Short mmCIF file of C-alpha atoms and ligand atoms in Angstrom, two decimals:
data_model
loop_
_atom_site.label_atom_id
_atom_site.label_comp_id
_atom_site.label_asym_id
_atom_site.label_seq_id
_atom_site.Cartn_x
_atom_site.Cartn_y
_atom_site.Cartn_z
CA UNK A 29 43.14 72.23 46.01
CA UNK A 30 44.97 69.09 44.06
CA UNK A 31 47.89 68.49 46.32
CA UNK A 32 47.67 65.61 48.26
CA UNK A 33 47.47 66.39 52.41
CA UNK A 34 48.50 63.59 55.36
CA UNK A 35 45.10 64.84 56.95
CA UNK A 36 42.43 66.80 56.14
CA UNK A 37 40.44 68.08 59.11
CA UNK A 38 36.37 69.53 58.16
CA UNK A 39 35.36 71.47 61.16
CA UNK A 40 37.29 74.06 63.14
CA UNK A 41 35.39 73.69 66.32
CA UNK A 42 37.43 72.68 69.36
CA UNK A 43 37.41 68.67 67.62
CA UNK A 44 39.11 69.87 64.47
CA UNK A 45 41.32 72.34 65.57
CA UNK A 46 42.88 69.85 68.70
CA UNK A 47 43.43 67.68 66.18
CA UNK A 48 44.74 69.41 63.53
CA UNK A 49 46.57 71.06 66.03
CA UNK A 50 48.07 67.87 67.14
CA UNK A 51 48.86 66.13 63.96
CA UNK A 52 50.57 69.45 62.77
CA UNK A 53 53.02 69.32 65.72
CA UNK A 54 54.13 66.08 65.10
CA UNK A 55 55.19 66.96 61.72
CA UNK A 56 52.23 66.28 59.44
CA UNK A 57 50.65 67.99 56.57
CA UNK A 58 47.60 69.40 57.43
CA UNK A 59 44.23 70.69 56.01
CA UNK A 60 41.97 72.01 58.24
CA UNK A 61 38.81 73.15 56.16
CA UNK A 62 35.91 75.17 58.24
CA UNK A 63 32.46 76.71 56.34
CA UNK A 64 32.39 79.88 58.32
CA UNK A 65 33.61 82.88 57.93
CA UNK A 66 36.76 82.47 60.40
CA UNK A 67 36.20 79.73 62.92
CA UNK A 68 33.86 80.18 65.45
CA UNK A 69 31.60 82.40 63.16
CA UNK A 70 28.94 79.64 63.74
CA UNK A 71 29.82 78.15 66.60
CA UNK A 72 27.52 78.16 70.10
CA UNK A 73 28.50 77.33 73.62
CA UNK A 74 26.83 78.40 76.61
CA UNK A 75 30.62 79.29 77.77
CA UNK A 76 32.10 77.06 79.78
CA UNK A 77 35.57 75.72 79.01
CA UNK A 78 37.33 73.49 81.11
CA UNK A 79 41.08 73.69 81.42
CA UNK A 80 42.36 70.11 81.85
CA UNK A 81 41.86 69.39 78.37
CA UNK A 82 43.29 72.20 76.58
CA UNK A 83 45.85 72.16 78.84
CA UNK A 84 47.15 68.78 77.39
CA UNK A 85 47.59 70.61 74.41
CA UNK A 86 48.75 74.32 75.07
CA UNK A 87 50.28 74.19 78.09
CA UNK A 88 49.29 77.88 80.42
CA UNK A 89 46.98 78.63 77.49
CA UNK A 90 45.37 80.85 79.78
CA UNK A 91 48.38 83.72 79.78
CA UNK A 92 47.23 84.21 75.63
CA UNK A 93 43.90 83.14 74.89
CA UNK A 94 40.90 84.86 74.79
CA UNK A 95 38.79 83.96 77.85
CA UNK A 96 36.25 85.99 79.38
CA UNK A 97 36.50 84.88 83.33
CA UNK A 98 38.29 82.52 85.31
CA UNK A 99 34.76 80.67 87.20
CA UNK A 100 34.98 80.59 90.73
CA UNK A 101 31.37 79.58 91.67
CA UNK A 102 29.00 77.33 90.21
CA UNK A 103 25.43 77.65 91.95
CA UNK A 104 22.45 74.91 90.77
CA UNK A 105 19.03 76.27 90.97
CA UNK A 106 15.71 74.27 91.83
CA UNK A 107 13.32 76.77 90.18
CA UNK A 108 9.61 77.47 90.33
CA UNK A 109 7.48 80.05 89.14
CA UNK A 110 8.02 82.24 92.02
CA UNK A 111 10.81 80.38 94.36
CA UNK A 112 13.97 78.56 93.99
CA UNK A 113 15.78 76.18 96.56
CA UNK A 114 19.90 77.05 95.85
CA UNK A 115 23.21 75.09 95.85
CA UNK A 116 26.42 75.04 94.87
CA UNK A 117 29.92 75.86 95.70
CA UNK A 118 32.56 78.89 95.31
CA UNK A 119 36.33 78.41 95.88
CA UNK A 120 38.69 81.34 95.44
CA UNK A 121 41.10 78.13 95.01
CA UNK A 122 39.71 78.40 91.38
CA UNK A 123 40.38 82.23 91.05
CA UNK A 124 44.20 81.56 91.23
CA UNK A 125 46.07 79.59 88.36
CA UNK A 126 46.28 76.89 87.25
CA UNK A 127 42.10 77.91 87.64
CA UNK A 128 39.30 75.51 86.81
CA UNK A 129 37.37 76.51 84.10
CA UNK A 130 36.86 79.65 82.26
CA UNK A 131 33.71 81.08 80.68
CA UNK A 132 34.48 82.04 76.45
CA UNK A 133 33.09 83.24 73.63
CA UNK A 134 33.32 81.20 70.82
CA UNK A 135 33.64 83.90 68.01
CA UNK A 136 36.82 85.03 70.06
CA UNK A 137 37.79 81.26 71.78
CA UNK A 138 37.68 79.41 68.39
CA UNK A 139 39.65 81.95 66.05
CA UNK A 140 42.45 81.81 68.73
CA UNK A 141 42.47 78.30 68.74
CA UNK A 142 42.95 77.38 65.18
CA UNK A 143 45.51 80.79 65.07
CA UNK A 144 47.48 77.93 66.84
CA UNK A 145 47.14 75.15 64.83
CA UNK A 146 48.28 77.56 61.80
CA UNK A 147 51.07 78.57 63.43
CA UNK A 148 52.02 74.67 64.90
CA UNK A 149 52.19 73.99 60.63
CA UNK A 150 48.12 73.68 59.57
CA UNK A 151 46.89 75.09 56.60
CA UNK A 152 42.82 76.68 57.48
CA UNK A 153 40.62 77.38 54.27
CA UNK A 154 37.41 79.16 55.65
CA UNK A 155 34.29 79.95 53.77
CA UNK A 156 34.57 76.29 52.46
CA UNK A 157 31.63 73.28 52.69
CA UNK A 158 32.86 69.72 52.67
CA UNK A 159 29.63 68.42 50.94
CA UNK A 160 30.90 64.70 50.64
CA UNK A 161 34.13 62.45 50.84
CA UNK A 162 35.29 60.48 48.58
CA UNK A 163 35.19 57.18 48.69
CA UNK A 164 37.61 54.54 45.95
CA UNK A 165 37.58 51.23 46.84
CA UNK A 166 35.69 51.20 50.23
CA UNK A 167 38.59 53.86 51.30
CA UNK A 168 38.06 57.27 52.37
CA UNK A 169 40.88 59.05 50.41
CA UNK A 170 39.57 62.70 50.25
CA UNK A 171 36.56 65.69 50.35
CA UNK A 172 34.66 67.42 47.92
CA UNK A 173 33.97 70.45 48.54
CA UNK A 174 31.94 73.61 47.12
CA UNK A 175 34.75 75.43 45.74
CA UNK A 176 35.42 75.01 42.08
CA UNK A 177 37.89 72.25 41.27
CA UNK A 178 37.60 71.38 45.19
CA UNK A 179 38.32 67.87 45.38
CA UNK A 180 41.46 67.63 47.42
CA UNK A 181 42.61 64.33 48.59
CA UNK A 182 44.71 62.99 51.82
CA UNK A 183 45.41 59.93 53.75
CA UNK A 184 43.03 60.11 56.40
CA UNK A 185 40.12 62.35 56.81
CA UNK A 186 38.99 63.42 60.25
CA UNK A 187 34.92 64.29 60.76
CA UNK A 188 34.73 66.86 63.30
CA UNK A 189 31.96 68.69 61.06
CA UNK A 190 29.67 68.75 64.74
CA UNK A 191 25.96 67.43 65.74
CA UNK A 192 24.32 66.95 62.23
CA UNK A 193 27.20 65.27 60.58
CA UNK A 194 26.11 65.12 57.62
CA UNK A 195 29.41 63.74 56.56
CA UNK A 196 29.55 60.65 58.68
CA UNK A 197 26.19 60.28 57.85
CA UNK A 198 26.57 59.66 54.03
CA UNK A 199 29.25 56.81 54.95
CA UNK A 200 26.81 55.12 56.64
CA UNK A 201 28.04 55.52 59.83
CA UNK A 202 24.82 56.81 61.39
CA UNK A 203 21.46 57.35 60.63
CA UNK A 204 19.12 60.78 61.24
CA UNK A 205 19.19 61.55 65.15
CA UNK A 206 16.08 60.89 66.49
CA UNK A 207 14.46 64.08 68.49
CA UNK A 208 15.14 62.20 72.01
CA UNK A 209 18.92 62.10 71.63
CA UNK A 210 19.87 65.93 70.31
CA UNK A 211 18.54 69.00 73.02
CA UNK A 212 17.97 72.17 70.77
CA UNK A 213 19.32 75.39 72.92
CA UNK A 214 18.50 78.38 72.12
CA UNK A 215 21.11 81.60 73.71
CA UNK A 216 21.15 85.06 73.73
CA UNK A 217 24.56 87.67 74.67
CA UNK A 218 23.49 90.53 76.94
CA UNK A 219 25.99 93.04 76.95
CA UNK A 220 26.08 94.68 80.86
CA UNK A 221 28.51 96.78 81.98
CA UNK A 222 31.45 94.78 84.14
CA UNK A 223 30.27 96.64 87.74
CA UNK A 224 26.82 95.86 87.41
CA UNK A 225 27.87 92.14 87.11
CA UNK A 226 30.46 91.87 90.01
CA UNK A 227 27.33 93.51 91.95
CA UNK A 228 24.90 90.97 90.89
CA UNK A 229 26.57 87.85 91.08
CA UNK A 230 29.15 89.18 94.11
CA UNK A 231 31.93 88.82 92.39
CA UNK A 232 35.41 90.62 91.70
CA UNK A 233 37.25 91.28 88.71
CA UNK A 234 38.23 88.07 86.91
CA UNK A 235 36.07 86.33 88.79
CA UNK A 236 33.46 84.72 87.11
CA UNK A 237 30.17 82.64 88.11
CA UNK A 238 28.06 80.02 86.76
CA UNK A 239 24.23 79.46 87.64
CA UNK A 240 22.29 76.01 85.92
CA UNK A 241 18.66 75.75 86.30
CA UNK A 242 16.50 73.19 86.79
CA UNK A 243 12.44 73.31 86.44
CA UNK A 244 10.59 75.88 85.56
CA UNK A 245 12.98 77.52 83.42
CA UNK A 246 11.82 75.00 81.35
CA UNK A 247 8.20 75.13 82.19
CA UNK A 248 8.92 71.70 84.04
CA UNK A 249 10.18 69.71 80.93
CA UNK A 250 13.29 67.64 80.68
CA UNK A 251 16.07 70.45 79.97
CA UNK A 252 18.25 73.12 81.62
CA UNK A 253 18.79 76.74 81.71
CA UNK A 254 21.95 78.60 82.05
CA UNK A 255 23.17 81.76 83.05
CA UNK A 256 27.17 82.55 82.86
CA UNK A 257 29.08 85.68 83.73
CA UNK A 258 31.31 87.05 80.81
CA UNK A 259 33.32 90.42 81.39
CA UNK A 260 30.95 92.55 80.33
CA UNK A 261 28.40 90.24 79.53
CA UNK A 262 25.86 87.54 79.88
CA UNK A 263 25.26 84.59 78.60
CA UNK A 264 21.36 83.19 78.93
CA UNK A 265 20.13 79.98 77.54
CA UNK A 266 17.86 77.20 77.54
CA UNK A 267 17.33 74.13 76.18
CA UNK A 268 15.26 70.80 76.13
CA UNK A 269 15.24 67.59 73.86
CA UNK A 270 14.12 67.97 71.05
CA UNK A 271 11.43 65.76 71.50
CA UNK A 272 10.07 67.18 74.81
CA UNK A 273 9.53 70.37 73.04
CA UNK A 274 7.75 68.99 70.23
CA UNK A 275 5.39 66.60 72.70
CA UNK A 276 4.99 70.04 74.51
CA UNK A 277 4.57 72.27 72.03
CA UNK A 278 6.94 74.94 73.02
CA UNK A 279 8.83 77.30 70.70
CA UNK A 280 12.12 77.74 71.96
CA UNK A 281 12.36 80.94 71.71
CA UNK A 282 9.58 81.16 74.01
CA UNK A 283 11.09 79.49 76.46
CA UNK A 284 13.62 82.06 76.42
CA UNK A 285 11.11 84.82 76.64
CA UNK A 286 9.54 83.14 79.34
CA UNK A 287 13.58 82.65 81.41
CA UNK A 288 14.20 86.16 80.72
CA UNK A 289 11.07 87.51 82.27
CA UNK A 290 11.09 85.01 85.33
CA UNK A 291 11.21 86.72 88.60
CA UNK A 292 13.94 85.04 89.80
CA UNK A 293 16.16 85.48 86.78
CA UNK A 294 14.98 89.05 85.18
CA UNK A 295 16.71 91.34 87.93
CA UNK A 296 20.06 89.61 86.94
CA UNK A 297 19.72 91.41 83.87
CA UNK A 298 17.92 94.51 84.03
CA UNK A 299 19.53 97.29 82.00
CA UNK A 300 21.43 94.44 79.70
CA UNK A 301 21.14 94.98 76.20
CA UNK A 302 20.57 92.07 73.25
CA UNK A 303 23.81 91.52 71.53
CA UNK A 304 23.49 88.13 69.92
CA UNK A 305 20.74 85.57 69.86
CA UNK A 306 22.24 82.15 69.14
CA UNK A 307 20.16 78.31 68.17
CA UNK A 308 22.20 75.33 68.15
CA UNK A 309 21.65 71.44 68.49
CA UNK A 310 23.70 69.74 70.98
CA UNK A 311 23.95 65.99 70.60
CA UNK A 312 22.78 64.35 74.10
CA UNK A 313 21.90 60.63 72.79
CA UNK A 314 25.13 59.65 75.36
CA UNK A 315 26.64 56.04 75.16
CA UNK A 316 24.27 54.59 72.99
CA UNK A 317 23.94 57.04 70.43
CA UNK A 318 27.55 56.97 69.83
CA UNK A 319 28.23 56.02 66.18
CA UNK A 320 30.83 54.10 64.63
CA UNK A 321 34.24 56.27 64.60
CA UNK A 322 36.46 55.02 62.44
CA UNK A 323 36.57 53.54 59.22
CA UNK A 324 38.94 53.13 56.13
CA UNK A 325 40.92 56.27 56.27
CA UNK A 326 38.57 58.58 58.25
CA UNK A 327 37.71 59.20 61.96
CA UNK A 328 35.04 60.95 63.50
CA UNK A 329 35.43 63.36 66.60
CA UNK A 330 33.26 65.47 69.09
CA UNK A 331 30.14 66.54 68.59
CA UNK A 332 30.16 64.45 65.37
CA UNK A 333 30.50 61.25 67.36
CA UNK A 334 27.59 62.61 69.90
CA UNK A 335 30.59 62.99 72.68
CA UNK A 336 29.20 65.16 75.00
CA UNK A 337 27.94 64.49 78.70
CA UNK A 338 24.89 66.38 78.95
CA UNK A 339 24.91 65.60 83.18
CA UNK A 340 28.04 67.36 83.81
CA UNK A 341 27.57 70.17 80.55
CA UNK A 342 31.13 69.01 78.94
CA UNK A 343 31.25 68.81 75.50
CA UNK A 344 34.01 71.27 74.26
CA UNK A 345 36.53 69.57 76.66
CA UNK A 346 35.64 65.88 75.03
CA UNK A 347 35.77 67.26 71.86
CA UNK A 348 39.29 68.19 72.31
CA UNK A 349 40.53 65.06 74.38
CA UNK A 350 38.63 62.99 71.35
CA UNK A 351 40.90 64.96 69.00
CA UNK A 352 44.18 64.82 70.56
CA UNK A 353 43.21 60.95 70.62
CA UNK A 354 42.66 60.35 67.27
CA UNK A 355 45.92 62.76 66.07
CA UNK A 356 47.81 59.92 68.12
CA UNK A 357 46.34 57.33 66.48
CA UNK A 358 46.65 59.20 63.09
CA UNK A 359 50.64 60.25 63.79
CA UNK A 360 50.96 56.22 64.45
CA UNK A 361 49.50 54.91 62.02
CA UNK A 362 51.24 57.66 59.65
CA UNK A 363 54.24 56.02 60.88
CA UNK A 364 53.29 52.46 59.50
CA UNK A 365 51.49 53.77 56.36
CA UNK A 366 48.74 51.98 57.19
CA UNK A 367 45.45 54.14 56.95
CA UNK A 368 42.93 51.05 56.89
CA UNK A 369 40.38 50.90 59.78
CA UNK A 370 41.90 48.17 61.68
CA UNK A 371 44.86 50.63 62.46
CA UNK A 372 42.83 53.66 62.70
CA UNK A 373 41.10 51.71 65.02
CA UNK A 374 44.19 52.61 67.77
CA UNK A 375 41.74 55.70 68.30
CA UNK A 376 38.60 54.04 68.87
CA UNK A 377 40.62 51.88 71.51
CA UNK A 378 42.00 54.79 73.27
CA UNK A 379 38.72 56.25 72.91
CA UNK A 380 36.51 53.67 74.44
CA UNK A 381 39.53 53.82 77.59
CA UNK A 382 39.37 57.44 77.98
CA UNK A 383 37.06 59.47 80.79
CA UNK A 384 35.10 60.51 77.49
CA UNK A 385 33.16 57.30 77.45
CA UNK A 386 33.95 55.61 80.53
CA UNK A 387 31.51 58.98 81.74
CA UNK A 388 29.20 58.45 79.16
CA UNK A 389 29.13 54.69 79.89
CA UNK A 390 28.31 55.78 83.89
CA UNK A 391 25.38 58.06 82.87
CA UNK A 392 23.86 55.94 79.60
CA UNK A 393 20.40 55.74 80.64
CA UNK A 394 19.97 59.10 82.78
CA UNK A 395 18.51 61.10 79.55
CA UNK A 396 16.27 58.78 78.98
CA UNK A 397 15.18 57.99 82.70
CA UNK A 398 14.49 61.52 82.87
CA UNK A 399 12.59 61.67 79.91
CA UNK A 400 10.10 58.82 80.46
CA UNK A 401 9.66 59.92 83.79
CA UNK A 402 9.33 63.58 83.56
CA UNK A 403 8.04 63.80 87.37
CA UNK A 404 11.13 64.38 88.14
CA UNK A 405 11.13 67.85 86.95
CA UNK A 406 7.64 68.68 86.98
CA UNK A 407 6.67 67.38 90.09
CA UNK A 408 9.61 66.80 92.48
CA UNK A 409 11.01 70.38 91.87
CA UNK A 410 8.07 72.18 92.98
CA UNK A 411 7.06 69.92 95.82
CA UNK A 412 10.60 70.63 96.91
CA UNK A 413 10.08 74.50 96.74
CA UNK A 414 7.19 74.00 98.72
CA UNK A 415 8.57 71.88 101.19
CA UNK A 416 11.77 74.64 101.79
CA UNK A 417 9.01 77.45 101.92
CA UNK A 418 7.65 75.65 104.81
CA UNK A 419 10.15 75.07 106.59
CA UNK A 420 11.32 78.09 106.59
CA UNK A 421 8.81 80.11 107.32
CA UNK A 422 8.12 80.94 110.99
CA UNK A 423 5.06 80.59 112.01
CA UNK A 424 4.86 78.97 115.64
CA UNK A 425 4.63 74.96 114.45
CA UNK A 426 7.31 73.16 115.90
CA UNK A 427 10.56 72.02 113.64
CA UNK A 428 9.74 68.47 114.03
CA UNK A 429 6.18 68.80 113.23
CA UNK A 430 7.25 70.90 110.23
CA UNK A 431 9.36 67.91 109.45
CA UNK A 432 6.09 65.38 109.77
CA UNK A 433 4.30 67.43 107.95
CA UNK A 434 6.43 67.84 104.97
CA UNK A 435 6.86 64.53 104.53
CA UNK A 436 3.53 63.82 104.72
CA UNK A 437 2.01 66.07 102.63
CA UNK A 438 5.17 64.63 99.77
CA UNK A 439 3.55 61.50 100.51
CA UNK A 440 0.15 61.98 100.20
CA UNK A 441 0.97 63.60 96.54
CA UNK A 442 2.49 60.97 95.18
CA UNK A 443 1.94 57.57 97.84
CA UNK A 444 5.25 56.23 99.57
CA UNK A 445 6.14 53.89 97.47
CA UNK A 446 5.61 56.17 94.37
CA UNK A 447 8.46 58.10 95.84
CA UNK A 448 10.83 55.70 96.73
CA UNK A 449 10.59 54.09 93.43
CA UNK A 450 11.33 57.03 92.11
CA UNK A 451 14.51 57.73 94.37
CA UNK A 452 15.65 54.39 93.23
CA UNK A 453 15.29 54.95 89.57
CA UNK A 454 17.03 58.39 89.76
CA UNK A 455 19.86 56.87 91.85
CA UNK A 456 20.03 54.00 89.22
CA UNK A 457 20.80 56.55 86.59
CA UNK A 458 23.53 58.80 87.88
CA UNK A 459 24.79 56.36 90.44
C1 FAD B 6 23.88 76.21 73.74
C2 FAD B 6 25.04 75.31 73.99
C3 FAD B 6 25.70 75.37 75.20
C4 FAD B 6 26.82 74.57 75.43
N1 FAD B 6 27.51 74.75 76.59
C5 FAD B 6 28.68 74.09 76.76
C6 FAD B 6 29.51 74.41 77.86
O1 FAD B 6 29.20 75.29 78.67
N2 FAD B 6 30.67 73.72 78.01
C7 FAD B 6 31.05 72.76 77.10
O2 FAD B 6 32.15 72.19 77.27
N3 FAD B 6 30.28 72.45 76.04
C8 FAD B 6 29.12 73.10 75.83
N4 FAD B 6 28.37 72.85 74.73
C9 FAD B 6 28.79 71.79 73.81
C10 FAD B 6 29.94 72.24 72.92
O3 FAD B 6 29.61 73.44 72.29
C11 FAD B 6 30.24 71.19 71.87
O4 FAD B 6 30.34 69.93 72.47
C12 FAD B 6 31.52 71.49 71.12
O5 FAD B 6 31.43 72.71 70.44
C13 FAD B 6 31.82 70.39 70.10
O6 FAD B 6 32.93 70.74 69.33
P1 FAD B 6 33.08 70.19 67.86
O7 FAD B 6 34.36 70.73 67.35
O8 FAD B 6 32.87 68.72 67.85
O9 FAD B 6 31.84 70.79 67.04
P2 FAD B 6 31.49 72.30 66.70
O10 FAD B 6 31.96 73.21 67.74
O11 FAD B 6 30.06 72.31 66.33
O12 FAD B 6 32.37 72.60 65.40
C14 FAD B 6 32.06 72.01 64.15
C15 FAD B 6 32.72 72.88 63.10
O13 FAD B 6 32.58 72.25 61.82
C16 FAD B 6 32.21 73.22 60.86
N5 FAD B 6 31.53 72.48 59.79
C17 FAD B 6 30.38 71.75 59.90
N6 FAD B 6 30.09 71.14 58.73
C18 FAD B 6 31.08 71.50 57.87
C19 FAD B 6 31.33 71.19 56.51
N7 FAD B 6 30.52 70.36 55.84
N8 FAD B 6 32.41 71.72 55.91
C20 FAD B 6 33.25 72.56 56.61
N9 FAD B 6 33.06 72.87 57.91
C21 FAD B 6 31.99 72.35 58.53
C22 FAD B 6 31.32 74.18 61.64
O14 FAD B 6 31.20 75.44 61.03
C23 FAD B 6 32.06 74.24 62.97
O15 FAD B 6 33.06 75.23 62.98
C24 FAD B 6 27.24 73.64 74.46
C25 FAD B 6 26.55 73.54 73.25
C26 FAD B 6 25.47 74.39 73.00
C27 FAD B 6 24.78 74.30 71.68
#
């Protein structure tokens, strides 16, 4: 642990590993420390990986890595307690390659991954806690870790140690995340044979399906639920800001209890059995919540540096992109020997340019719309169950007095203007 590294990398998530990954390839030496068992050990995702991203980096990654199915439909559910109104979109264009997305497990996805930054010239310790960095002269210029004798020192260090960052934390980067910007998910793996899956979900093999839900699944609250096909499992989750479950007082595994058991989502996975129940934050503070990323010698990346865009549920794929970025701007500035922040600072550039938070930038006060303003799931998802009910039940009215009477009886619940305020405020926050 005394030799002296170009980089050392804490955190084999999809962050680290891109950007060990990276830096290796171009000829670096690299340390890529992770505190679980093997990477991944500890890691959560509800599944989805998008293949842009990692692309970039292992070009066709698909032929080798571990994924569980390529998704060809994504459906959106408007639930109530005992309805749902249904959206979305399959494309068999996305069950050919170069695909879409792919669901994964992360035990599997994340050893794979950092396989490959071993074998592009990266040297992984597991089972190893970076509990601070050092610091001489205002300069990052190392980690201390929990082994004995474990200081081990390096030109630049890169923080992809994930939502607490504990790390980036200590230099003062940011302070405690308040409840309002991290969403705590809880996720359980229900192993279900592969035939009872295509059945449900009408799919074929290597064909996979996505379903997000919206409103009841989390009792109305500001949140989502998830449901992905794997190849011979599921994966179930939910999930709300922290703070909307403590002004709620809901126990999120509750909420789970309460998704499992719905009647809309329980025959999906009758017969299943429990494999793994999962908890994990995920950081959803968006544009301004972003801390400061670089600094003299060190970087931070992903979830560490709150990049993920809870609209569109990509987080894994910014991770990466954020890591590939800041290996570029590490490679560089290897190049000049210059490690200060001013030419680190090539990442937060590149950063700031990239879709990462251009995105984040388009969406900065949706989480926080929605959370002042909870009608929006507790009131408009219902009324709009109610509304499809009617109108598509027969019953002798007219279609155009069905119509009137829909909207009026929206209008009467909440006034006119009420509503169109509240269009205009929920258009203001995607738009
Ligand atoms: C329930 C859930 C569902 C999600 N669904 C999706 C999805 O469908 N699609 C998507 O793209 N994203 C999804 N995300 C987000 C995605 O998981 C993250 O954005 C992504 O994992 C971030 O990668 P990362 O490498 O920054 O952090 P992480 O994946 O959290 O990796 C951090 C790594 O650092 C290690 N570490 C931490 N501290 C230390 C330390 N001190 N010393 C050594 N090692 C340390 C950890 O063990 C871990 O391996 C989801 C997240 C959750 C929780």
């Amino acid at each position: 642990m005394s030799e002296k590294f170009d980089v050392i990398v804490v955190g084999a998530g999809p962050a680290g590993t891109a950007c060990a990954f990276t830096c290796a390839k171009n000829g670096l030496k690299v340390l890529l420390i992770e505190r679980g068992e093997y990477p991944g050990a500890k890691n959560v995702m509800g599944g989805v990986l998008y293949r842009q991203q990692l692309e970039e980096l292992i070009p066709e990654f698909w032929k080798e890595a571990p994924l569980e199915r390529p998704v060809v439909e994504q459906r959106f559910w408007m639930m109530d307690k005992e309805s749902v109104v249904t959206f979305g979109y399959k494309g068999l264009e996305w069950a050919v390659e170069p695909y879409n997305n792919f669901t994964v497990l992360r035990a599997k996805f994340d050893q794979w991954f950092a396989s490959k930054a071993v074998e592009a010239g990266a040297l992984l310790i597991n089972e190893t806690v970076v509990t601070e960095c050092i610091v001489e002269n205002g300069k990052v210029v190392g980690v201390r870790t929990d082994r004995p004798d474990g200081e081990v020192y390096a030109d630049v260090v890169v923080l992809a140690d994930g939502v607490n960052s504990l790390l980036s934390k200590q230099l003062g980067f940011h302070k405690e995340f308040r409840p309002d910007e991290v969403a705590l998910t809880v996720m359980e793996v229900i192993n279900l044979p592969k035939d009872k899956i295509n059945d449900r979900f009408n799919l074929e093999d290597n064909q996979g399906c996505t379903i997000e839900i919206f409103g009841d699944s989390t009792k109305g609250n500001l949140g989502t639920a998830f449901l992905y096909t794997n190849k011979e499992s599921l994966n179930i989750g939910v999930g709300t800001t922290l703070s909307s479950m403590i002004k709620a007082k809901i126990k999120p595994y509750e909420l789970l209890d309460y998704l499992k058991n719905h009647p809309m989502v329980k025959p999906f996975l009758e017969g299943g059995e429990s494999a793994e129940y999962l908890a994990h934050l995920i950081p959803e503070g968006g544009y301004h919540s972003v801390p400061k990323v670089v600094g003299n010698g060190v970087v931070v990346v992903g979830d560490a540096a709150q990049l993920v865009n809870a609209i569109h549920r990509e987080g894994s794929n910014l991770a990466m992109h954020s890591g590939l970025l800041a290996a570029e701007a590490i490679v560089e500035a290897n190049k000049r020997g210059d490690f200060s922040e001013s030419s680190l600072n090539h990442y937060r550039e590149a950063l700031y340019n990239s879709f990462i938070i251009k995105d984040l930038e388009k969406y900065k006060d949706a989480t926080h719309t929605f959370e002042k303003y909870p009608q929006y799931f507790k009131d408009y998802i219902p009324m709009l169950n109610r509304a499809a009910s009617k109108f598509f039940t027969v019953d002798g009215t007219p279609k155009r007095e069905k119509q009137k009477q829909i909207m009026r009886s929206m209008t009467a619940e909440k006034g006119t203007f009420r509503v169109l305020q509240d269009i205009y405020r929920a258009w203001k926050a995607v738009k």
